[in-house]
Tab-separated table of C-alpha atoms in Angstrom:
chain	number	residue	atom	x	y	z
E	1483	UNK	CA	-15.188	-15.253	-48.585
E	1484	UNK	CA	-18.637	-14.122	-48.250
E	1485	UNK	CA	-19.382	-17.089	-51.425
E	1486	UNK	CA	-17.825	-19.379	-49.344
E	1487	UNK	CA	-20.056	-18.550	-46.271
E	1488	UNK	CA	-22.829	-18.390	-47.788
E	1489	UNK	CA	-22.384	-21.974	-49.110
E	1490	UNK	CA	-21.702	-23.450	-45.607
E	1491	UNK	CA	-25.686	-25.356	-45.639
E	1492	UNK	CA	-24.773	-26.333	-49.243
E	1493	UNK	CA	-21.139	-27.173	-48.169
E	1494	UNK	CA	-23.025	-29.804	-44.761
E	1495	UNK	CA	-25.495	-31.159	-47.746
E	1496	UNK	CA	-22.546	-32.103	-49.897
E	1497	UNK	CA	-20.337	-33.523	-47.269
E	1498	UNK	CA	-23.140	-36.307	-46.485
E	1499	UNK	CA	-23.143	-37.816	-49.841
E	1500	UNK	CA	-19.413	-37.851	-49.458
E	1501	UNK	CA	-19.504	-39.193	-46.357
E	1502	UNK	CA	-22.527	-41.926	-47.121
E	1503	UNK	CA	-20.132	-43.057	-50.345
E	1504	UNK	CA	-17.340	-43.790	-48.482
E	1505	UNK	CA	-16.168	-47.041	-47.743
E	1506	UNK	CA	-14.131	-48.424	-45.280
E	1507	UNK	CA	-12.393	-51.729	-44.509
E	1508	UNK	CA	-13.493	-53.743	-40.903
E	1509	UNK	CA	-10.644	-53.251	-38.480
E	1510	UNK	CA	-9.950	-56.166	-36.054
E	1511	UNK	CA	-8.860	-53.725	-33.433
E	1512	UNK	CA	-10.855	-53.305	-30.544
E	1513	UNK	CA	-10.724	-49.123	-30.085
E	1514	UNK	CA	-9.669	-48.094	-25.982
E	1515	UNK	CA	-9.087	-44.205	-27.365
E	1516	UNK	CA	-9.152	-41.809	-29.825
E	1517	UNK	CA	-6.731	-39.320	-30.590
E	1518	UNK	CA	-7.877	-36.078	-33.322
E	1519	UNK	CA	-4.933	-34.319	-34.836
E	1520	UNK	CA	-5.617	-31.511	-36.608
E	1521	UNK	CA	-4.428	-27.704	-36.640
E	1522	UNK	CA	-6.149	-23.935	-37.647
E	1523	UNK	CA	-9.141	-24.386	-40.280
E	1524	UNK	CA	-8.694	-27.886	-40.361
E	1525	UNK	CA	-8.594	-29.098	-37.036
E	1526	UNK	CA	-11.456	-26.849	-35.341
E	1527	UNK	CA	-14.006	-29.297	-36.997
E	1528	UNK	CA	-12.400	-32.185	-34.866
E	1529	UNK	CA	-12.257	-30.127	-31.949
E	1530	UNK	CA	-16.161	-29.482	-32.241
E	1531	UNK	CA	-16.370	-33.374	-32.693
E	1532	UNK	CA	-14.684	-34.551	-29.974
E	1533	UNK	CA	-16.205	-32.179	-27.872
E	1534	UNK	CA	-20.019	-33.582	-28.793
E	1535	UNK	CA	-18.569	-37.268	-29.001
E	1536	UNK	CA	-17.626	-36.934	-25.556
E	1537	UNK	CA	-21.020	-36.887	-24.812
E	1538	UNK	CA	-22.114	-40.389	-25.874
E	1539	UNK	CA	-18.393	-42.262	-26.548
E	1540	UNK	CA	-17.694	-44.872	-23.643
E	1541	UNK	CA	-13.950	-44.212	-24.666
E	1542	UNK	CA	-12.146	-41.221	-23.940
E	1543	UNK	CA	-11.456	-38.544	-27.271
E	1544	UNK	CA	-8.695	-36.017	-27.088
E	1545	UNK	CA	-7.690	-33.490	-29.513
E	1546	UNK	CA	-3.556	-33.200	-30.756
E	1547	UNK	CA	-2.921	-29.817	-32.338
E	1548	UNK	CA	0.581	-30.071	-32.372
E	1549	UNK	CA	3.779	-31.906	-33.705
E	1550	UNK	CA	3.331	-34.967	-30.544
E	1551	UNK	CA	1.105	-37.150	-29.915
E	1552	UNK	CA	0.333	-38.060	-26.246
E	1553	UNK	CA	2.671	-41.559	-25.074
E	1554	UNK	CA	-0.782	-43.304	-24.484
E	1555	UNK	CA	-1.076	-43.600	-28.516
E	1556	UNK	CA	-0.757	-47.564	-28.710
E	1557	UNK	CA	-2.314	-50.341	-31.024
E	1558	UNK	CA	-5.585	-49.905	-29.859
E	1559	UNK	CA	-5.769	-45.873	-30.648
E	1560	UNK	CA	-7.806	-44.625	-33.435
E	1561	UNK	CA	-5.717	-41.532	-34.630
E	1562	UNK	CA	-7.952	-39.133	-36.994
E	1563	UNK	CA	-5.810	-36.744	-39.021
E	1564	UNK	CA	-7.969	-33.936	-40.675
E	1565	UNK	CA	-5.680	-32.236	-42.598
E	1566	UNK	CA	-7.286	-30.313	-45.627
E	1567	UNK	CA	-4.685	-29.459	-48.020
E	1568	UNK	CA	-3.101	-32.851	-46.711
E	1569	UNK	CA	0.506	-30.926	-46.023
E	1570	UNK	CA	-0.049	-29.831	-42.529
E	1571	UNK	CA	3.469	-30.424	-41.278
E	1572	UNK	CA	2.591	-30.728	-37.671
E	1573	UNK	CA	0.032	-33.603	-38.513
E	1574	UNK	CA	1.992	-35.407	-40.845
E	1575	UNK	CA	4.463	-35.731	-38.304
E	1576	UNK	CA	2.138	-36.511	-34.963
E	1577	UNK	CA	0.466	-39.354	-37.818
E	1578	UNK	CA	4.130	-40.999	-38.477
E	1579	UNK	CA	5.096	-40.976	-34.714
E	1580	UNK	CA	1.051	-42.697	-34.500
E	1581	UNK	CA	2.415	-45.110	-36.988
E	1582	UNK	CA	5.396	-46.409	-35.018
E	1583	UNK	CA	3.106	-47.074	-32.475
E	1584	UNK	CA	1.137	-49.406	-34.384
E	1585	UNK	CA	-2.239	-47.022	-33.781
E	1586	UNK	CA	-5.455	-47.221	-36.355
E	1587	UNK	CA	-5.467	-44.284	-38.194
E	1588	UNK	CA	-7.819	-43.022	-40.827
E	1589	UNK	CA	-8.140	-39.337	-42.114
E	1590	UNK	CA	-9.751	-36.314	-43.927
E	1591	UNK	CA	-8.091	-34.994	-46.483
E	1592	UNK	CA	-8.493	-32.821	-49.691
E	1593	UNK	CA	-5.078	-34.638	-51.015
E	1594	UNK	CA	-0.946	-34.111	-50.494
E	1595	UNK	CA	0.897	-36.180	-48.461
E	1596	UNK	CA	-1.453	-37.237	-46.134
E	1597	UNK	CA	-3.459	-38.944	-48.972
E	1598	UNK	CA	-0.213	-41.107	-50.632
E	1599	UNK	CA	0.389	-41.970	-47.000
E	1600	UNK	CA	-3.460	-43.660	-47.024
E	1601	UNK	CA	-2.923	-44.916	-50.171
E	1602	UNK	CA	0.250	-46.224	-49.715
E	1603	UNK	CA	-0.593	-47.976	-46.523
E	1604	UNK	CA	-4.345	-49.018	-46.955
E	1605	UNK	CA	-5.284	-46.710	-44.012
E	1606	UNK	CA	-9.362	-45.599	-43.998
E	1607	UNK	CA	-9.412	-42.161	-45.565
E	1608	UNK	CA	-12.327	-39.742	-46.705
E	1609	UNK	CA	-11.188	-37.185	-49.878
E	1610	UNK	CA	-13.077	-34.401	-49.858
E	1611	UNK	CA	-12.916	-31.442	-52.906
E	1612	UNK	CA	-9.982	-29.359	-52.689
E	1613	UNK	CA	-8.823	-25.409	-53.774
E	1614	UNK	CA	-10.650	-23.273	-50.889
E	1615	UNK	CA	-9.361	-21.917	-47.763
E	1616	UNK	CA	-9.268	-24.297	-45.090
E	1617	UNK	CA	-11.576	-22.660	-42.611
E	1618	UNK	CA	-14.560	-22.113	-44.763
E	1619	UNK	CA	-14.457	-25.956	-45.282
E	1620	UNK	CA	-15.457	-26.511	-42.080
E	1621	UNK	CA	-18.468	-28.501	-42.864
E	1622	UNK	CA	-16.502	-30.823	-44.917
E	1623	UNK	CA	-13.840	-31.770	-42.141
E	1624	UNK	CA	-16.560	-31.906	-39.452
E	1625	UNK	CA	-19.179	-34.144	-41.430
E	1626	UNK	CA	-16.546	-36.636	-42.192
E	1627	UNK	CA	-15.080	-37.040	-38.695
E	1628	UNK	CA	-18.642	-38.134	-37.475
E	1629	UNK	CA	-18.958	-40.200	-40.237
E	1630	UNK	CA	-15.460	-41.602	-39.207
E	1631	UNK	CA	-16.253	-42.175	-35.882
E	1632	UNK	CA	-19.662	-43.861	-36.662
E	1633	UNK	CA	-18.060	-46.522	-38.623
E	1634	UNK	CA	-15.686	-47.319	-36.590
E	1635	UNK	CA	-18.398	-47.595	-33.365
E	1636	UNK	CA	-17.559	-44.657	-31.237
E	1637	UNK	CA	-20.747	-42.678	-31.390
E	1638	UNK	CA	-23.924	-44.100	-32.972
E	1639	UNK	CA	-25.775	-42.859	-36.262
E	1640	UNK	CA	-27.741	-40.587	-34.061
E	1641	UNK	CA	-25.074	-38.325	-34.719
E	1642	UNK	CA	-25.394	-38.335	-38.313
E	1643	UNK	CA	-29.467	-37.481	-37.903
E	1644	UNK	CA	-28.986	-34.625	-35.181
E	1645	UNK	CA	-25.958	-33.533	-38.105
E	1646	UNK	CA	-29.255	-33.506	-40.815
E	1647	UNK	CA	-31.747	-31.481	-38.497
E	1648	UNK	CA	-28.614	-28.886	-38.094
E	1649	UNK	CA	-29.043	-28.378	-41.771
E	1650	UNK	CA	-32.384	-28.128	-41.967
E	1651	UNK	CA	-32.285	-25.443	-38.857
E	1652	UNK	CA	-29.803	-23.240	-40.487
E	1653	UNK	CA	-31.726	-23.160	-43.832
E	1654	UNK	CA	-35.087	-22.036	-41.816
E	1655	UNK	CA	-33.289	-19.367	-39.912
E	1656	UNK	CA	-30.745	-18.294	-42.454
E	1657	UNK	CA	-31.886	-14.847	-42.788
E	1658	UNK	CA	-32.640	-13.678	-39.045
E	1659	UNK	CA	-28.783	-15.041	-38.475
E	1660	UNK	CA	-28.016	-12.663	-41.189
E	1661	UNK	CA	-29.882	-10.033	-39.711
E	1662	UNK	CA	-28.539	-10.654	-35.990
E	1663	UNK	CA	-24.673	-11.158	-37.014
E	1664	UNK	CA	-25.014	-7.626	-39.103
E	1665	UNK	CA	-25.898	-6.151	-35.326
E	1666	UNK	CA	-23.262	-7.980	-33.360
E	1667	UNK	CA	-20.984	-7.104	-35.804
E	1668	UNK	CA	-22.082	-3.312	-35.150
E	1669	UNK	CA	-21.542	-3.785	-31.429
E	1670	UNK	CA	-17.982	-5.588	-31.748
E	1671	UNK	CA	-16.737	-2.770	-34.226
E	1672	UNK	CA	-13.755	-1.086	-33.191
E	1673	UNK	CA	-13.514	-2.535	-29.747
E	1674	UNK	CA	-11.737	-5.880	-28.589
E	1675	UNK	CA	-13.675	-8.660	-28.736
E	1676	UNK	CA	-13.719	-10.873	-25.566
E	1677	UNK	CA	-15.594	-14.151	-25.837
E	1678	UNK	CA	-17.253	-16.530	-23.645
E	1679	UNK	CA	-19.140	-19.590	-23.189
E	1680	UNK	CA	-19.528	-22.996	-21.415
E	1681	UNK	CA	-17.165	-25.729	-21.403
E	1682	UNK	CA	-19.197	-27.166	-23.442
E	1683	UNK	CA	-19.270	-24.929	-26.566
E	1684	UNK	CA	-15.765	-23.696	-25.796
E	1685	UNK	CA	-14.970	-25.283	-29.031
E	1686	UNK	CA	-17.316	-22.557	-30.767
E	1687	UNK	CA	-15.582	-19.933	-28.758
E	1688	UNK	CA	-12.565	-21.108	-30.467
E	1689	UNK	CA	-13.913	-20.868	-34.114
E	1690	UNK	CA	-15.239	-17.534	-33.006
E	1691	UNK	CA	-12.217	-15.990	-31.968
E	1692	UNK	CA	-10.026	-18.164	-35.249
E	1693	UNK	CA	-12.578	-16.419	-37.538
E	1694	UNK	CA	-12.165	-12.989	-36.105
E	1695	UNK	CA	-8.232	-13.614	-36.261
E	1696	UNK	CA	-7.792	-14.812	-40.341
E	1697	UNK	CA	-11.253	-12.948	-41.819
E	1698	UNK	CA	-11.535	-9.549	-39.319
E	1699	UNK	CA	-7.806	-9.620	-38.928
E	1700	UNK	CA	-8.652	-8.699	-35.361
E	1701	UNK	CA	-6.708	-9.614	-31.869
E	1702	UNK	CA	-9.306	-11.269	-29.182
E	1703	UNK	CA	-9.447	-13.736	-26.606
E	1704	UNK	CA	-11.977	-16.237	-25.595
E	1705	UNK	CA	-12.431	-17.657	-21.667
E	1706	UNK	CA	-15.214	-20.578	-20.334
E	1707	UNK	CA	-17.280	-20.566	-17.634
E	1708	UNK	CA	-17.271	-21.841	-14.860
E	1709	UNK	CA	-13.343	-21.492	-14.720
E	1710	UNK	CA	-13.216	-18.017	-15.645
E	1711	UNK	CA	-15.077	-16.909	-12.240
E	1712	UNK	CA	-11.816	-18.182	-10.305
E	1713	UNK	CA	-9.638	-16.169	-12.090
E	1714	UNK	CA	-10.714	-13.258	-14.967
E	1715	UNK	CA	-13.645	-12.022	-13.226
E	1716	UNK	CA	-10.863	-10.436	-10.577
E	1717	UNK	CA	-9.360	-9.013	-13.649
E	1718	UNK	CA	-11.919	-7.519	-14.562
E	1719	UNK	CA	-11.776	-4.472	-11.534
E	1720	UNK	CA	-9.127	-2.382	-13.815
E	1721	UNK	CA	-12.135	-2.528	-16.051
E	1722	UNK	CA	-11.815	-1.437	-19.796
E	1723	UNK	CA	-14.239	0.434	-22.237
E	1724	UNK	CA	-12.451	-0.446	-24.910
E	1725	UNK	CA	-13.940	-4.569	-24.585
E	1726	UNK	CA	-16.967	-5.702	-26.157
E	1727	UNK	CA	-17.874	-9.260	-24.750
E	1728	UNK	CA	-19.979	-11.707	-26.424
E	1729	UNK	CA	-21.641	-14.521	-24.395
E	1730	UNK	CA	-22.957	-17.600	-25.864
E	1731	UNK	CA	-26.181	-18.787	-24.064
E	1732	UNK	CA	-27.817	-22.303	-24.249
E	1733	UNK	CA	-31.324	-23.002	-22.991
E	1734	UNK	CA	-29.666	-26.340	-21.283
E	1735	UNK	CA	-26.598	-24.399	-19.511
E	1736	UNK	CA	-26.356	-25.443	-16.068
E	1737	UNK	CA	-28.514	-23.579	-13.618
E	1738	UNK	CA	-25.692	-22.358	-11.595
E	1739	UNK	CA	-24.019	-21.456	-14.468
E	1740	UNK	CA	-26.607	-19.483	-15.393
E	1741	UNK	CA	-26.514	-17.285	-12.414
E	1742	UNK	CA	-22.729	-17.587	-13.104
E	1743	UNK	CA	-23.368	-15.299	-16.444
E	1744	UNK	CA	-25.749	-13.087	-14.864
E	1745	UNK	CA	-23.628	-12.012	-12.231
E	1746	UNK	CA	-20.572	-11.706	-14.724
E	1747	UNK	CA	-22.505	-9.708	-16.509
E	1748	UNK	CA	-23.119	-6.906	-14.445
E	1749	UNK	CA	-19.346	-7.119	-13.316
E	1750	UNK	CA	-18.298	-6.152	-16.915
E	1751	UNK	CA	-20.637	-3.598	-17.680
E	1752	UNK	CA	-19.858	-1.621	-13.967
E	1753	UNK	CA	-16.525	-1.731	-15.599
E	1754	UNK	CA	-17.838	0.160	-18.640
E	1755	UNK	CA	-17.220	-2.628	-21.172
E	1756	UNK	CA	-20.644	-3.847	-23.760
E	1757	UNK	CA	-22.251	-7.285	-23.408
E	1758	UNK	CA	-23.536	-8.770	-26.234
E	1759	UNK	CA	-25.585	-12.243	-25.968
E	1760	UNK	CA	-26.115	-14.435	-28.393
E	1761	UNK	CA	-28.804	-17.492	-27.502
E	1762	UNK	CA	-28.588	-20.468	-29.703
E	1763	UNK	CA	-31.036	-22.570	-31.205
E	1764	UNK	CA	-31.592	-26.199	-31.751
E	1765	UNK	CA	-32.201	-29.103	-29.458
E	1766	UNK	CA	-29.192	-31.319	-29.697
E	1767	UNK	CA	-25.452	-29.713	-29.274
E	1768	UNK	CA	-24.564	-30.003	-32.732
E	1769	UNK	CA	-27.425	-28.177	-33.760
E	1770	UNK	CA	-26.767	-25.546	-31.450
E	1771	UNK	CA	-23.075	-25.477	-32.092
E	1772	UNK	CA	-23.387	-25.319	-36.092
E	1773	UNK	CA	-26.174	-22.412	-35.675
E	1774	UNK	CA	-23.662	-20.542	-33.897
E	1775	UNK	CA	-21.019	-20.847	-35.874
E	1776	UNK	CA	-23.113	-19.989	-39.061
E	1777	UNK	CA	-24.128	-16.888	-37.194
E	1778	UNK	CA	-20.287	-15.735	-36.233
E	1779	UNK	CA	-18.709	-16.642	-39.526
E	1780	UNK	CA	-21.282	-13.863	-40.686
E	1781	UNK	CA	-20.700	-11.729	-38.052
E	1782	UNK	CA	-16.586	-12.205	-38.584
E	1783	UNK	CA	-17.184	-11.391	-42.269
E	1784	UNK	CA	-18.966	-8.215	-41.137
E	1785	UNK	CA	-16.542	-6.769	-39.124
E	1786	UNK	CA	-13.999	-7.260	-42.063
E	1787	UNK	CA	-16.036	-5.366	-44.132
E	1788	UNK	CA	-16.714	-2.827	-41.777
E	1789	UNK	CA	-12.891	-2.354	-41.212
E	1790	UNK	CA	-12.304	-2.789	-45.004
E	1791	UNK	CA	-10.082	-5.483	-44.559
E	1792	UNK	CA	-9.506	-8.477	-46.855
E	1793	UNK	CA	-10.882	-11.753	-45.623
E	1794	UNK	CA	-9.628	-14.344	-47.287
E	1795	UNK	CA	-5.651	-12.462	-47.390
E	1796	UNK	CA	-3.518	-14.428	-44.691
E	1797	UNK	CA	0.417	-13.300	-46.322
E	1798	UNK	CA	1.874	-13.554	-42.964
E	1799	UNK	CA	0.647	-17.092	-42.345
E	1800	UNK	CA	2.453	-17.953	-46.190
E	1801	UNK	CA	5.497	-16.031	-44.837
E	1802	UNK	CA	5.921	-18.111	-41.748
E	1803	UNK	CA	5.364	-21.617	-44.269
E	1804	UNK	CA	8.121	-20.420	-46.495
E	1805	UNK	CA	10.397	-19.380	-43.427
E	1806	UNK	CA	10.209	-22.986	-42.097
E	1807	UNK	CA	10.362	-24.577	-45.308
E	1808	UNK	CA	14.136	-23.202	-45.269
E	1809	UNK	CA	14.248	-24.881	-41.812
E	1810	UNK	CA	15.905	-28.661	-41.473
């Protein structure tokens, strides 16, 4: 695991000459909505996307990370399936329901079913480099969406340059993220991680607390802000020493919000719980959200090392695949 971290700048560097190579025919459809289906280590990178798309798309994006897709799907949806083995059994079956409804579909996939699907139906498709577990490719699956999305017109190619000054970000500050996920690791050890951000990056929240799960093998939860000070923050009076919270902070979060986190703050730690805040860095979102998620995977890797767990071991995930394998 730690290999496959510490190839994650390599990994972004990689998945643009994929991306730049591939070629895709003109659709003649004229795109109202886009639906990304994707689940676990494959679909966080389209859950990142959409999230940032959102912010420059004139159509709406919404993420599927289950077996149905919503009954809006029609002819003039673009339907992304990121699978990465290509065998994800809820996406293949929210991408054949897609295809009775006459949608656009293109994908990301390493191979499997999802690729002789493409193949077999001439659908736009981007094959990335197989063999690795899915959530360390996140780079891969996460290039390839924008790249999707910028040729079929969603978002513009600005995108694709904020994606390049990510990677140039990460390789100047690779070893002070080093250095600062070895010390939140220290101050999430043996306590319950709780984690929070801003609607915004609630997507890195969710890689967070995904990465914690599979590499730490660790229970957590993750909440957003504002919503969370309408309902957890009364939770919060049984208080609990046994939480450690992270907060992500942005130097572009909302003013109020702002105040929001400083007066959460002091909640949780009259309660006796730890407060740990991390600050990204970067100008645009993406470069923000991929500095934080190079910085967690770290610290997630940390804490499994700490604990002396395995990282990359997930048996009970291949028990519940064979269980429902002997399902019909």
């Amino acid at each position: 695991m730690k290999s496959n971290i510490e190839g994650f700048i390599k990994q972004l560097e990689d998945a643009f000459i994929i991306g730049g190579n591939a070629v895709f025919k003109a659709s003649n459809k004229k795109i109202a909505n886009v639906l990304i289906c994707g689940l676990g280590g494959s679909g966080i990178g389209g859950t990142i996307v959409a999230k940032f798309a959102q912010l420059e798309s004139k159509v709406p994006i919404l993420v599927c990370n289950d077996y149905h897709i919503p009954e809006f799907v029609n002819e003039s949806t673009l339907v992304i399936a990121s699978s990465y083995s290509g065998n994800t059994e809820e996406t293949l079956t929210a991408i054949k329901a897609a295809q009775i409804k006459g949608a656009e579909i293109a994908a990301v996939t390493s191979g499997g079913e999802l690729r002789e699907i493409c193949h077999e139906k001439g659908y736009n498709h981007i094959l990335i480099p197989g063999g690795k577990p899915p959530r360390t490719c996140i780079g891969l699956s996460l290039t390839q969406q924008v790249y999707i999305l910028v040729k079929y017109g969603i978002i513009s190619e600005v995108a694709l340059a904020n994606l390049t000054s990510a990677i140039e970000l990460l390789k100047a500050e690779d070893l002070s993220i080093k250095e600062e996920a070895e010390n939140i690791a220290q101050a999430l050890f043996g306590k319950l991680p709780v984690i929070y951000a801003t609607d915004k990056f609630e997507p890195v929240s969710i890689r967070f607390r995904q990465q914690l799960n599979e590499n730490s093998k660790e229970l957590c939860w993750h909440q957003k802000f504002p919503e969370l000070n309408h309902n957890e923050i009364v939770g919060w009076a049984s208080g609990n020493d046994n939480l450690s919270v992270v907060i992500f902070r942005n130097d572009d979060d909302y003013y109020r919000t702002q105040k929001r986190m400083e007066f959460m703050k002091k909640v949780i730690i009259n309660q006796g719980a730890t407060v740990t805040e991390i600050h990204s860095k970067g100008s645009s979102f993406i470069e923000k959200a991929l500095y934080l998620i190079y910085l967690t995977d770290w610290t997630s890797l940390f804490i499994a090392e700490k604990k002396q767990v395995d990282p990359v071991e997930i048996k009970v995930i291949d028990a519940l695949k064979d269980h429902l394998a002997t399902i019909k």
